[in-house]
Backbone as a ProteinNet text record, in pm:
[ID]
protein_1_A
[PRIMARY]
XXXXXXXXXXXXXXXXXXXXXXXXXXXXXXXXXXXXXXXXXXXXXXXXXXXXXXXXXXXXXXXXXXXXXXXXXXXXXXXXXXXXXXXXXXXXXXXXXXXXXXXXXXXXXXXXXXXXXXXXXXXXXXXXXXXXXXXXXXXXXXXXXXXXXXXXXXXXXXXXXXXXXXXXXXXXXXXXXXXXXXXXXXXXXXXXXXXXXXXXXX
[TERTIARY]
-3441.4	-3510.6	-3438	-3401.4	-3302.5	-3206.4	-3119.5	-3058	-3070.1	-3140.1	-3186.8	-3214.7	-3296	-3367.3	-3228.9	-3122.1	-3023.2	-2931.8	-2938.8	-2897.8	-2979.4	-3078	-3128.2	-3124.7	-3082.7	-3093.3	-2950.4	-2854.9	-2688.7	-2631.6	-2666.1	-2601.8	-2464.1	-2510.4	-2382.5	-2275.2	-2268.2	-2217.5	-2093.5	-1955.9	-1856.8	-1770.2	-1712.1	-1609	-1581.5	-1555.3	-1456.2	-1343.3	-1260.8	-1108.2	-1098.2	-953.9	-939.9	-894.5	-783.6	-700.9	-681.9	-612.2	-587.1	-480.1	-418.8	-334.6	-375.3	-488.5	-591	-622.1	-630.5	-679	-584.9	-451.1	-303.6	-283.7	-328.1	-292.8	-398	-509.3	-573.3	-569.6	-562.2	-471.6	-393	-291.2	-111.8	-205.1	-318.9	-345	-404.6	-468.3	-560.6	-439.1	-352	-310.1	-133.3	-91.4	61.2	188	140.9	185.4	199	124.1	131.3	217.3	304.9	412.1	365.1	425.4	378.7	350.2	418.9	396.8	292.7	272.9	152.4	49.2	32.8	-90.4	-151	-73.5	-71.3	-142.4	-132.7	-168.4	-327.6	-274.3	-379.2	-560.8	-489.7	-580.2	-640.5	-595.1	-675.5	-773.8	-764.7	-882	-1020.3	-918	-1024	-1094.2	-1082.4	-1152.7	-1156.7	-1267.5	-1251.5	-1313.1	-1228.1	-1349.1	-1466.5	-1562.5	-1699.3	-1766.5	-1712.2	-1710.7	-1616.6	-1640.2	-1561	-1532.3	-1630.3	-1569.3	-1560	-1458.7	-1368.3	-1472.4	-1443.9	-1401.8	-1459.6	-1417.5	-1447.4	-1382.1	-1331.9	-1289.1	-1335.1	-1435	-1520.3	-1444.1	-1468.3	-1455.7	-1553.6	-1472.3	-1587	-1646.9	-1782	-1813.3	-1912.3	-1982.6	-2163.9	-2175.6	-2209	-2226.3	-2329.5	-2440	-2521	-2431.6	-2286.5	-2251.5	-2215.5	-2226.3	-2248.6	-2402.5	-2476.2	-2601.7	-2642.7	-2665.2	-2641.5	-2730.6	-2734.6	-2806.7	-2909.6	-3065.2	-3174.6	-3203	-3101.5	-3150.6	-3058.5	-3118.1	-3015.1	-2916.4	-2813.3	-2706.8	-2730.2	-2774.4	-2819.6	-2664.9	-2628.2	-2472.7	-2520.4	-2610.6	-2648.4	-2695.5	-2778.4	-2809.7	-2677.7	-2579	-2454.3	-2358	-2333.7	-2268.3	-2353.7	-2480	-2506.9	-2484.9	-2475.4	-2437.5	-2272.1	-2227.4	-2093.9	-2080	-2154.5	-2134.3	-2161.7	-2235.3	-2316.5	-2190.7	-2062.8	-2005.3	-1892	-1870.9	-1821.3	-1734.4	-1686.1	-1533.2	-1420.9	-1328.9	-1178.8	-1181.6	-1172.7	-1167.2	-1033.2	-980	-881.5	-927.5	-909.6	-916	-766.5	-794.5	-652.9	-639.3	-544.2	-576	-442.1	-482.7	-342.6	-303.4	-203.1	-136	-163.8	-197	-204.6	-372	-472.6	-584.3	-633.7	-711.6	-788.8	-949.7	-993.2	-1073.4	-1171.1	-1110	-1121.4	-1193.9	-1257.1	-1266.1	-1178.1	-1097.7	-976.3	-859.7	-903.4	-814	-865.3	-950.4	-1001.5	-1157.2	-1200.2	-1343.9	-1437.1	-1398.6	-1472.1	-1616.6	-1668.7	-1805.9	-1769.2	-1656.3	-1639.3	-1447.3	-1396.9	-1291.8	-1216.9	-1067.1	-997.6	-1025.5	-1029.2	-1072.4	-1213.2	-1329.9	-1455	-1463.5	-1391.7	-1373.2	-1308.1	-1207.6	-1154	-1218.6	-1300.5	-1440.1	-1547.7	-1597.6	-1675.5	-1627.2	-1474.1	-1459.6	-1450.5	-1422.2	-1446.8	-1605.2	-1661.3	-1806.2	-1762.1	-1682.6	-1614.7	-1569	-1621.1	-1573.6	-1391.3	-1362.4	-1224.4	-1185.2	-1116.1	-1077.3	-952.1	-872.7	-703.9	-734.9	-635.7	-604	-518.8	-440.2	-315.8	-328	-187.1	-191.9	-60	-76.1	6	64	199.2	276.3	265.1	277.3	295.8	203.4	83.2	-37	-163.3	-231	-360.1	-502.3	-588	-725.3	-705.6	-643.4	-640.3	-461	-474.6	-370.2	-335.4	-408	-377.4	-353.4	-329.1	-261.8	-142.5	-97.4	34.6	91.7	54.3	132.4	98.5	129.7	11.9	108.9	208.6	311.3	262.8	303.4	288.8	150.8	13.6	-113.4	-144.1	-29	-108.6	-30.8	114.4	147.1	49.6	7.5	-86.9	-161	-270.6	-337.2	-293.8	-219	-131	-117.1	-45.6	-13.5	-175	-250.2	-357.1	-465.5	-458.4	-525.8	-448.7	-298.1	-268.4	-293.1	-290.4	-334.6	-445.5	-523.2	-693.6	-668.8	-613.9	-667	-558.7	-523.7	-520.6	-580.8	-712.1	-798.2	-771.8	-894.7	-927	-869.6	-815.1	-765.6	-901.4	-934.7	-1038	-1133.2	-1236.1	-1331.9	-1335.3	-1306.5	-1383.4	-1507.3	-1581.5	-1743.6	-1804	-1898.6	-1966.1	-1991.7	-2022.6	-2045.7	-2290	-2282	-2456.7	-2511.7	-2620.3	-2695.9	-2595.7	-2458.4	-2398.8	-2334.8	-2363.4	-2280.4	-2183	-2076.8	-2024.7	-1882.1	-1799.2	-1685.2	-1524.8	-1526.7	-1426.5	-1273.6	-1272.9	-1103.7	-1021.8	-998.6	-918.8	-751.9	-762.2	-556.9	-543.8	-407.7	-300.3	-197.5	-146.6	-5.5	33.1	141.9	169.3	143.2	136.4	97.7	250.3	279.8	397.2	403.3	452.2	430.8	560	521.4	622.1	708.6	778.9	805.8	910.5	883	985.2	1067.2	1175.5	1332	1262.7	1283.7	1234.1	1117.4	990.8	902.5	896.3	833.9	885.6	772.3	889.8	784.6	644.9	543.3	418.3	408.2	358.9	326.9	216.3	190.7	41.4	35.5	-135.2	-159	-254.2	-265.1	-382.9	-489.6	-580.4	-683.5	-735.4	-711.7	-713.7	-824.4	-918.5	-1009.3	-978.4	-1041.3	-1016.2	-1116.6	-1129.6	-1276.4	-1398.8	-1488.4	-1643.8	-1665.3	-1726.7	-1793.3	-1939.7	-1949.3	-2083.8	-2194.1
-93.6	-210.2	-262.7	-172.2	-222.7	-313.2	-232.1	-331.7	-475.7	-497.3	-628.9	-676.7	-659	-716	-762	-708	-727.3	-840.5	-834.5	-922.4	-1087.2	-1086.7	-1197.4	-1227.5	-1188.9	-1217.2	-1240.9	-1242	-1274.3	-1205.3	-1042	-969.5	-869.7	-933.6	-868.6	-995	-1096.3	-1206.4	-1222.8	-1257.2	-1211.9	-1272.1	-1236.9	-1316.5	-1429.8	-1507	-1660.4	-1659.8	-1717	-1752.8	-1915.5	-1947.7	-2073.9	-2153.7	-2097.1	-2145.2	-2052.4	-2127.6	-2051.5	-1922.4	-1947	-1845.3	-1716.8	-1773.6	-1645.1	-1563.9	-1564.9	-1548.6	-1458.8	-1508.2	-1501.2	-1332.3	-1357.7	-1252.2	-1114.3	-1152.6	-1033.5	-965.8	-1055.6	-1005.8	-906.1	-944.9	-882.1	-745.2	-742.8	-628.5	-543.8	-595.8	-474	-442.5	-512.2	-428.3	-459.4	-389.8	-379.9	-418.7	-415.2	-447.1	-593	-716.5	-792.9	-843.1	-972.5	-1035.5	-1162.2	-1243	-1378.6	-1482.6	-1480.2	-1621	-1573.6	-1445.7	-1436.7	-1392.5	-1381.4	-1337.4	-1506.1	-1591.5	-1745.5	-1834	-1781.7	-1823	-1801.3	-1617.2	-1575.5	-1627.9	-1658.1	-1703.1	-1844.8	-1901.6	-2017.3	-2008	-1907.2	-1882.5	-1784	-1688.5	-1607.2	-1660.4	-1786.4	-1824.2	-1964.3	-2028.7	-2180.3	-2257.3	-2359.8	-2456.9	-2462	-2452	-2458.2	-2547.9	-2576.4	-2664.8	-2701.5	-2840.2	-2866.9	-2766.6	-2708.8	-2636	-2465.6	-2410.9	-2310.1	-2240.1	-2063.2	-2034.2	-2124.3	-2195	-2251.2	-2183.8	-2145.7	-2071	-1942.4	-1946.6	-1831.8	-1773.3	-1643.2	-1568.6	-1615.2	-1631.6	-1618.5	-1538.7	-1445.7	-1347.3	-1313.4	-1270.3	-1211	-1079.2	-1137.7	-1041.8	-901.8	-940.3	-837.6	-721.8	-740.2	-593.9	-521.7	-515.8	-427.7	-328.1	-367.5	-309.7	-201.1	-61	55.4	-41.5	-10.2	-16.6	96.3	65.4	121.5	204.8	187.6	231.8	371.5	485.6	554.6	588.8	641.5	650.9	747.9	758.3	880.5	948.6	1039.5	1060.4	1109.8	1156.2	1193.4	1058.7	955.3	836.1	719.8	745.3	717	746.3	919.7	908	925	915.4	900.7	735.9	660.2	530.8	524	594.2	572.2	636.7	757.2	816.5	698.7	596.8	462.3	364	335.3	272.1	270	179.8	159.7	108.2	3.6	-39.6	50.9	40	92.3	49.9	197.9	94.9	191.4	94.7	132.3	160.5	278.1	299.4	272	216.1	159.1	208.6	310.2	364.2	344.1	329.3	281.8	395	455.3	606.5	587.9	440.9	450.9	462.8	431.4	402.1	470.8	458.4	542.7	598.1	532.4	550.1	680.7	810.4	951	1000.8	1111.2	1222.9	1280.2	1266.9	1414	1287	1306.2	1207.4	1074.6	1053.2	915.8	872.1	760.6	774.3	760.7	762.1	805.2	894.6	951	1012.1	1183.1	1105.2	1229	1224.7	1315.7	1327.9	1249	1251.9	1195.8	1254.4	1449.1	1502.9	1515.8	1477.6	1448.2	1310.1	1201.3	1097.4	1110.6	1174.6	1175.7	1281.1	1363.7	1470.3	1382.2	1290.1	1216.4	1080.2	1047.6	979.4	1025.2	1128	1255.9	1174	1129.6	1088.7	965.8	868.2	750.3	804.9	729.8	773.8	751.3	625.3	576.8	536.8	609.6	576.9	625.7	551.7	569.3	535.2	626.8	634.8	590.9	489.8	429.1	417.4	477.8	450.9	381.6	299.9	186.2	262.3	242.5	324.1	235.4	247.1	180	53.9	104.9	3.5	69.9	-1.5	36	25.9	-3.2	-89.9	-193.7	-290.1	-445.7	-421.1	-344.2	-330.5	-491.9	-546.8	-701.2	-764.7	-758	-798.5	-725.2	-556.2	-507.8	-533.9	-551.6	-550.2	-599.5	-699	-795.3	-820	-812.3	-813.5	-695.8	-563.5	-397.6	-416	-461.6	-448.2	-549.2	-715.9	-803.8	-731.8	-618	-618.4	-511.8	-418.6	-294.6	-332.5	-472.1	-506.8	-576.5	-625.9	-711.1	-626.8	-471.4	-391.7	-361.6	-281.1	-244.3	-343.2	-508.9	-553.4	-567.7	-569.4	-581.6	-419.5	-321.5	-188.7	-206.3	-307.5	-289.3	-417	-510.5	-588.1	-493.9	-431.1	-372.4	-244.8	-277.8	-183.8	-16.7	64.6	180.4	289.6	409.5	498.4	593.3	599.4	684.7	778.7	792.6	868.1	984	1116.8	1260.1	1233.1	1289.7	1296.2	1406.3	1377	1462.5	1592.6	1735.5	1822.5	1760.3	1862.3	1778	1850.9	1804.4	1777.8	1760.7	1645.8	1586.6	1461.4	1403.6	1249.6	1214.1	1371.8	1277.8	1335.6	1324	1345.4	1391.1	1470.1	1544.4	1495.9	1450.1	1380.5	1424.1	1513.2	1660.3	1669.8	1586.4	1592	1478.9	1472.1	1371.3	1367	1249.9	1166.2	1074.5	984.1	914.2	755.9	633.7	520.7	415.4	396	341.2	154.5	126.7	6.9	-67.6	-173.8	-317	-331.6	-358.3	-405.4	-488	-650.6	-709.2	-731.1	-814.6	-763.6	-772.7	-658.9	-688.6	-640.9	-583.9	-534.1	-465.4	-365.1	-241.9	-128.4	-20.9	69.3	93	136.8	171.5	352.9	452.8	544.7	573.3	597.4	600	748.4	754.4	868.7	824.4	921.8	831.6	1009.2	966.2	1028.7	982	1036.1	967.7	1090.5	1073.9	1102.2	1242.9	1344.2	1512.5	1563.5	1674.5	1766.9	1737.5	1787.6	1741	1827.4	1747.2	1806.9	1881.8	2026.8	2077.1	2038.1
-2355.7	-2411.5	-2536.3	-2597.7	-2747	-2682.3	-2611.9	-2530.3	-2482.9	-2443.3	-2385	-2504.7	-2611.2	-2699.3	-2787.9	-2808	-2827.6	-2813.7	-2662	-2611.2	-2579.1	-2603.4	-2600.7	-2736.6	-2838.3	-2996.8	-2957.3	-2933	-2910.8	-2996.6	-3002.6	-3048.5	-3021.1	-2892.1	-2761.6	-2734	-2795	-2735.3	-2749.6	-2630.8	-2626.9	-2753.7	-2807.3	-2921.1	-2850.9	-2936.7	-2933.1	-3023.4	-2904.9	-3040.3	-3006.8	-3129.1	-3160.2	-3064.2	-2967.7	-2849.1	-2713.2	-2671.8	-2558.2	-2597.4	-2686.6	-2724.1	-2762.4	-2860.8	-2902.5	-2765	-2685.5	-2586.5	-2518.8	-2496.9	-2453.5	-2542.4	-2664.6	-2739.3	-2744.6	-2739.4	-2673.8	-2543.7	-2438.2	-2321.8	-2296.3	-2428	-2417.7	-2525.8	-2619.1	-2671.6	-2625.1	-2534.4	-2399	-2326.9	-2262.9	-2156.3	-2211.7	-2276.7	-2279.1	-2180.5	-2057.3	-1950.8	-1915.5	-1973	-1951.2	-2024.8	-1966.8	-2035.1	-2098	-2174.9	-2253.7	-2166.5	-2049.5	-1962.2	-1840.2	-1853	-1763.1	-1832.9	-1944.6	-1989.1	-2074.7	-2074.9	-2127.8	-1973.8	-1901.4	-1768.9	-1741.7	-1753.8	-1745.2	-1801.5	-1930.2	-2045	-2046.5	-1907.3	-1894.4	-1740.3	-1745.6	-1607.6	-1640.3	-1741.5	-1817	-1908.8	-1996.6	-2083.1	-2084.6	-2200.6	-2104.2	-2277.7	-2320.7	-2463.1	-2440.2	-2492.6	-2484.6	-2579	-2667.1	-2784.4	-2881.4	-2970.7	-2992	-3145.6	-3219.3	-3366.2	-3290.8	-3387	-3371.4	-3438.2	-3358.7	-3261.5	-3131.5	-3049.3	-2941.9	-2799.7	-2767.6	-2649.8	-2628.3	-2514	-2488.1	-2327.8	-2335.7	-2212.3	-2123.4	-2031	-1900	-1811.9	-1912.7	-1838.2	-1942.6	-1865.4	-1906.4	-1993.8	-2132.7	-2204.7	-2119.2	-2068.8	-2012.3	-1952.9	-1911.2	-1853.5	-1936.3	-2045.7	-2144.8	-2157.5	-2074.1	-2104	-1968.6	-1995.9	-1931.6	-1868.2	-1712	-1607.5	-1622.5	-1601.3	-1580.2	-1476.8	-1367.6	-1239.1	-1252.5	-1214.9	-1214.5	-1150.5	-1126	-1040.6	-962.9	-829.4	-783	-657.1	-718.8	-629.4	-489.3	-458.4	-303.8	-237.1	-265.1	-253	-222.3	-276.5	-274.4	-208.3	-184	-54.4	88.8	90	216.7	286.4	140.8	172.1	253.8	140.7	266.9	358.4	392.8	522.8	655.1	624.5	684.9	681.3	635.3	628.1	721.9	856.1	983.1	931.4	830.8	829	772	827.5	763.7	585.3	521.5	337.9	313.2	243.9	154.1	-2.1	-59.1	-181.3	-268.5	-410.1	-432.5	-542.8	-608.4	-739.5	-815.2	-985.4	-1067.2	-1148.9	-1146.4	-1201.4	-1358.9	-1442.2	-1545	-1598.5	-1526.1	-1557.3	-1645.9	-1711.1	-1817.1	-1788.7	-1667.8	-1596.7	-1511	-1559.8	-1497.7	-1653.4	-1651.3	-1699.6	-1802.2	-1756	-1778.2	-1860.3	-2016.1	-2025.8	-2039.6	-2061.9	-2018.3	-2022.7	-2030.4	-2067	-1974.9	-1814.7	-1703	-1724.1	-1621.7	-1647.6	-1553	-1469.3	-1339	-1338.3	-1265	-1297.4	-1114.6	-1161	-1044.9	-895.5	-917.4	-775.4	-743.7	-852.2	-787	-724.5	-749.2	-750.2	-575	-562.2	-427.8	-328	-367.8	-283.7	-263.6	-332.1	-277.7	-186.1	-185	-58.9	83.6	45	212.5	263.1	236.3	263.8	349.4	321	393.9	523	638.1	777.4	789.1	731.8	781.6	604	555.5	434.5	375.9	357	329.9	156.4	96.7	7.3	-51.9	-166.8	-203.1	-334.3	-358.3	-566.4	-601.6	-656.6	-741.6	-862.3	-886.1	-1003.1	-1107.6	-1234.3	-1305.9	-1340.2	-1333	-1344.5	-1424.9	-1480	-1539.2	-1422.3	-1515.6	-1450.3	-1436.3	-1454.8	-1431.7	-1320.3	-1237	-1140	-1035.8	-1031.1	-1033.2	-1112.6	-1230	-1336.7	-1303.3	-1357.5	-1372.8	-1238	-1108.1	-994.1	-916.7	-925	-833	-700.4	-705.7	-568.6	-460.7	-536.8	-483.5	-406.6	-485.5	-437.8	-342.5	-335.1	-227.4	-97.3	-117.4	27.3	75.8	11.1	25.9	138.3	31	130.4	186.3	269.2	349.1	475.3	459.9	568.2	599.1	545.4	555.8	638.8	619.5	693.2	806.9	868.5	950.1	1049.1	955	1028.9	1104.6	1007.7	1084.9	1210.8	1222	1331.1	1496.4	1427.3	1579.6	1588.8	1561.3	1610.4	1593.7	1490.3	1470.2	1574.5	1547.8	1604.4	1665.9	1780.3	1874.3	1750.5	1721.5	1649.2	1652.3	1637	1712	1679.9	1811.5	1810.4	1660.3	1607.9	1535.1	1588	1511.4	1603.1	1598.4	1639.8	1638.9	1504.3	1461.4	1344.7	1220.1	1240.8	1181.1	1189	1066.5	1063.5	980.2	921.7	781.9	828.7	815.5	839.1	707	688.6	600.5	585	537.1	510	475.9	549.4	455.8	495.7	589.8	582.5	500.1	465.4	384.3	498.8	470.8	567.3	454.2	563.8	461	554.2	478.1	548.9	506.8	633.1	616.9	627.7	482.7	421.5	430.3	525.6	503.1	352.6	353.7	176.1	240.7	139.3	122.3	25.3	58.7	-70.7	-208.3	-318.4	-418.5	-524	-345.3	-430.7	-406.1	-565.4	-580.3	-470.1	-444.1	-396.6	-429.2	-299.3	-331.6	-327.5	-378.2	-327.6	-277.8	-119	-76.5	-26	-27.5	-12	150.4	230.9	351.2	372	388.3	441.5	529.5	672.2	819.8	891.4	958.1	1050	1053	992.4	996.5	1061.1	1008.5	1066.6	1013.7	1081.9	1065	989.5	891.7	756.3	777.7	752.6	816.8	727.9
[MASK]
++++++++++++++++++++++++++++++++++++++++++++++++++++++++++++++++++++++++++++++++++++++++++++++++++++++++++++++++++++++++++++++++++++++++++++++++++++++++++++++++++++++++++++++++++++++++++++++++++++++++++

């Protein structure tokens, strides 16, 4: 409730800078990775004038996701959800993220993180080198061919299911391979990891 009450007083309300540059320059201070002519780019999609006296250039995006969610996160509730999930997913992960546990300001670590995708019936695994959390920002080439091969994997149709054994529906993802990726002249290698259709999870 503080929260909210907070936020309707505009105590949460995102900064404003003077220009687009301002903008350009916080960019390049969150993520190091970004260069001057793409984070100058960047900075006119992410933020927009809102008025005419300074600070006038606001982010575009809702202070409220700052405010813990009420509902709780229930992790059994969650993967029985994906045990329910019929499409092919690709998980896409960036070697730099800060996002884990271990290292980082996550809640759960990288291998609880990959034990609870064993819960995903059809779920391949892929990690991007040299990228953060904003991995469409650092590599935006590496990640459109990813998904590029990956949707072309899927339109020719899913590889045969093994049946469940009975009084089961979840399926264990327990081998690794490797998923072999198109690349054209230039962009840089991907390293993928795949978790392809294993044994039935008892």
């Amino acid at each position: 409730m503080d929260e909210l009450k907070a936020l309707h007083r505009g105590e949460l309300a995102l900064k404003g800078y003077d220009d687009a540059a301002g903008v350009a320059h916080r960019l390049m201070k969150t993520n190091p990775r970004l260069g001057q002519d793409q984070a100058e780019w960047l900075a006119q999609h992410w933020a927009a004038p809102m008025s005419s006296r300074r600070p006038n250039w606001q982010i575009l995006g809702d202070p409220a996701h700052k405010i813990i969610n009420a509902k709780l996160y229930q992790v059994d509730e969650v993967l029985e959800i994906y045990r329910r999930i019929t499409a092919p997913v690709l998980a896409v992960e960036a070697t730099a993220t800060t996002a884990w546990a271990s290292g980082g300001r996550g809640k759960y670590t990288l291998d609880e993180y990959h034990e609870r995708l064993k819960s995903v019936p059809d779920c391949r695994i892929a990690v991007v080198e040299d990228a953060g959390h904003m991995l469409h920002h650092d590599q935006p080439e590496a990640l459109a061919a990813l998904i590029e091969d990956f949707l072309a994997g899927c339109s020719e149709g899913p590889p045969p299911r093994p049946p469940p054994r009975p009084g089961t529906n979840a399926l264990n993802l327990t081998c690794r391979g490797r998923l072999p990726v198109r690349r054209k002249p230039g962009r840089p290698r991907l390293a993928l990891g795949v978790n392809p259709r294993g044994s039935v999870r008892k």
